[in-house]
Every structure is written in structure tokens, then in C-alpha cells.
Amino acid sequence: MLNLTEDLTKAYLCAQGLPVPHGAACDTAQAAHAAAGSMCGGAVVKALVAAGRRGKSGAVALVDDADAAQQAAQRMLGTEVAGLPVDRVYVEAREAIAHELYLSFVLDSYPPRMLLSCRGGVDIEQTHAQTPEAIVVMEVDPVHGVMPWDALAGWERAGAQARWLPGLGRLTAALWQAFVAADAQMLEINPLVVRADGTLVLVGAMLAVDDAALARHPAWRAFARSAAQRGGRIANDRERAVIDANERSPGAVFRYTELDGNIGLVVGGGGASLLQHDLMLAMGGAPANHLDATPGAGWQDKMGAVLDAILANPCVKGLLVSYNFLQLVRVDQRMQLIVDLLRARGIDPQRLPIVVRLFGPGEDEARRIAATLPGLHFMPPDSPIDAAVQRIVELTQ
């Protein structure tokens, strides 16, 4: 999942024809001064990081003029918010707020959910904790989607005023369409502002998208590369090489993050990946990387990029290739690919310990293929996951 910054989120929503305030991203205090000077009625200066709760952490400032905007930007630039460096601020026209509402779509389970509340703003989390009944949660049929009348019914339950309902119904349905078109996993509008005249505007907006779908959204790829500032850290050359391989073609996506250890991991299976990571630490080993993969086209080329990254890491002293039972791909095909990649790169398993744990269709042939690379340790049939981890830890000590 890739969390977009507010400037990207609002540019996307604006392109979808949705009402957002005028705003500009600024990388200097002087640029913030110029941006605020073009806005009537004051401005809002926000630290431009892909994180929530900025209002609670002092990363949002309401200003009355350009000089105050410059001072606010100067105060924010160069700091950190939620562990992320603030190298830009977002200067936005200030809205006359009559009411603050809350709306979000979330796809973290099936079916997707829509959350609505007439008590939006910075205290929405407190509202959820103390008066959860103030937040209406509705399941969304992903085929049917959200129609204006569905949204209208939800806002009625949330206690919205009758005069707001027609606009809220149309806006909510349009936001659902934008959510789907973005391949999003989360869209949060907080606050969704009602002006005194009853018109609506999206003052706070956060969008998190499926990074496996970035091939369909080239405008966000450059940000995805820099968002290898994850945790405030810039991606190294090996991590960037894997990112580049992912971007060259749609399909499979490998998320490769280097760690401080000496055992390279080519692992899969969601929870199984994390389990092997934790088992290794518990057994006295140290993972050199974390790896998570989404299957799809181009898997072979991208696996080559991952292996290149792991093997180019000077700290790596061993390699664990471990998956749970393979059903959608034959084990012999997977093994042949790995052996070919290792052989093409001149890797000698007698010098660099390699442990393989693969089970599924074509397993017997996979063992014959593995035997053509002397020194490769192919775990016996039905070996538990911890046995493979224990073996590579022993071989690298």
C-alpha cells in the first residue's frame, strides 16, 4: 500500500471533478509566501508528508497573511512528522467552515466499507473511541458500488441536515467512483466541509493506493520511488533496482527492503514470510532483507532483479529460498528459474550456503534440478518451516 501526499491526492480528486480548495506544494518558505499571497481570506499551511494526525502534531497552521505563511513554513521545513522528513509544505486557501463531516472508504477486508459521521475534524478518533455510534459503518457491494441513494440513506442515519442530503448523496457516489478508479485501499475525507451556503468542499484528504497497480497510474510512480523514504530512509541502489524492475512492466510486484543481517531471504506466503523472519531472529540469525511479492506477469525477470540485489549486498553470507506449498506454479519451474539465475551469476553454493524449501507439483523433478548445482541444500519432503530456517542459520554461523 502506498500512502499519497495531500497534493497528489487533491490533484487527483480535482481531476475527477470533485471540489477541493486551491492549493500549492512549496519547498521553500519564500514559495509559501508567494502562494499564500495569491489567496484571499487567509491560508492553511500543512507539512506535506504521507501521514495522518498532522493537526494534532502541530503540522497544520492557520494563517491570516503571506508573512505568517512564510513563518509557518519556515518552522515546519526540515522537521519530522511521524518519522518522515518535511521537505515541502502545502499551502491551501482557507475555507469558511460551517460544519465538519467525515467520510472514508476502506478496503482492508471483504466487503469494502464506507464510514460516515457528522462529527468530523481532528477529534474523529476520540469520537470513535468515546461515541462509536456517531460513526455509521456501511458495507459496500463492490459490484453495485455506492449510488447516490445509498449514500443519502447513510448520511440520514448519521444525522445530516436535510438540506445537505442531495449534495452529499451525489458527492459520496462520485468519491466512490474516484476510489475505485484510483485502485485505492483507503480514501479519507476529514473534514468534509459544509459551507454556510450548504455547498461542500473536501478540505482534508488522504488516499492510499495499491502499489501493485502503479502501472496504471504513471503520475504516482515518481512519488512511489521517493516513498522509499518509508520510515524516513532513502532507498539504496539495490532497493531502487528492484523498484525499477517493478516499474518496467505491469504484473508481479516485489517489495524488497534491506535490513542489517547477513542471510538473504527469498520467501513468500504473506504471514509465512514474517514467520520465517521472526524464527530466524529467535534462532540467532539475522535477515539481510524483507521480501514480499504479488504474483503476476514478469515474475521471472523481477525475481532476477531481487536475486541480484540480495547477492550484491556485501553483508550476505547465506540465502534461504522458502515457500509454502505451491499450487499455482510448478515447483520444478520455480527451481529451474532459481538454478539458472544462480548459475548465470556464478554463484557457488559450496561457498555461499543456500537452503531451499519448496513443495508442490513437480517436486521430484525440482530435486533433480537442484542436484545439478552441487552444494545446494534442498530440504527433505515435509520439512517444517522452522527446520529450513534453523539449517541456514547453522550454515552461516
mmCIF file of C-alpha atoms in Angstrom, residues 2 15 117 130 134 153 172 176 180 187 233-234 244 263 288 292 311 320 328 344 378 387:
data_model
loop_
_atom_site.group_PDB
_atom_site.id
_atom_site.type_symbol
_atom_site.label_atom_id
_atom_site.label_comp_id
_atom_site.label_asym_id
_atom_site.label_seq_id
_atom_site.Cartn_x
_atom_site.Cartn_y
_atom_site.Cartn_z
ATOM 1 C CA LEU A 2 1.289 3.455 -0.953
ATOM 2 C CA ALA A 15 -9.060 15.920 -11.987
ATOM 3 C CA SER A 117 -20.087 10.862 10.515
ATOM 4 C CA GLN A 130 -15.989 7.510 23.126
ATOM 5 C CA ALA A 134 -21.727 8.644 15.925
ATOM 6 C CA ALA A 153 -29.536 6.751 3.362
ATOM 7 C CA THR A 172 -20.293 10.494 -1.927
ATOM 8 C CA TRP A 176 -16.645 6.103 -4.548
ATOM 9 C CA VAL A 180 -12.302 2.622 -7.476
ATOM 10 C CA LEU A 187 -9.754 7.240 0.935
ATOM 11 C CA ARG A 233 15.001 6.292 4.949
ATOM 12 C CA ILE A 234 16.038 6.757 1.330
ATOM 13 C CA ASP A 244 12.900 -0.083 -11.363
ATOM 14 C CA ILE A 263 21.056 -14.037 5.476
ATOM 15 C CA ALA A 288 19.555 -9.277 5.382
ATOM 16 C CA ASP A 292 7.016 -9.562 -0.072
ATOM 17 C CA LEU A 311 23.708 -11.157 -3.920
ATOM 18 C CA LEU A 320 17.152 -19.024 2.191
ATOM 19 C CA LEU A 328 -0.447 -22.042 -8.901
ATOM 20 C CA ALA A 344 24.281 -17.262 -14.629
ATOM 21 C CA PHE A 378 17.148 -28.878 -0.665
ATOM 22 C CA ALA A 387 13.808 -26.621 10.053
#
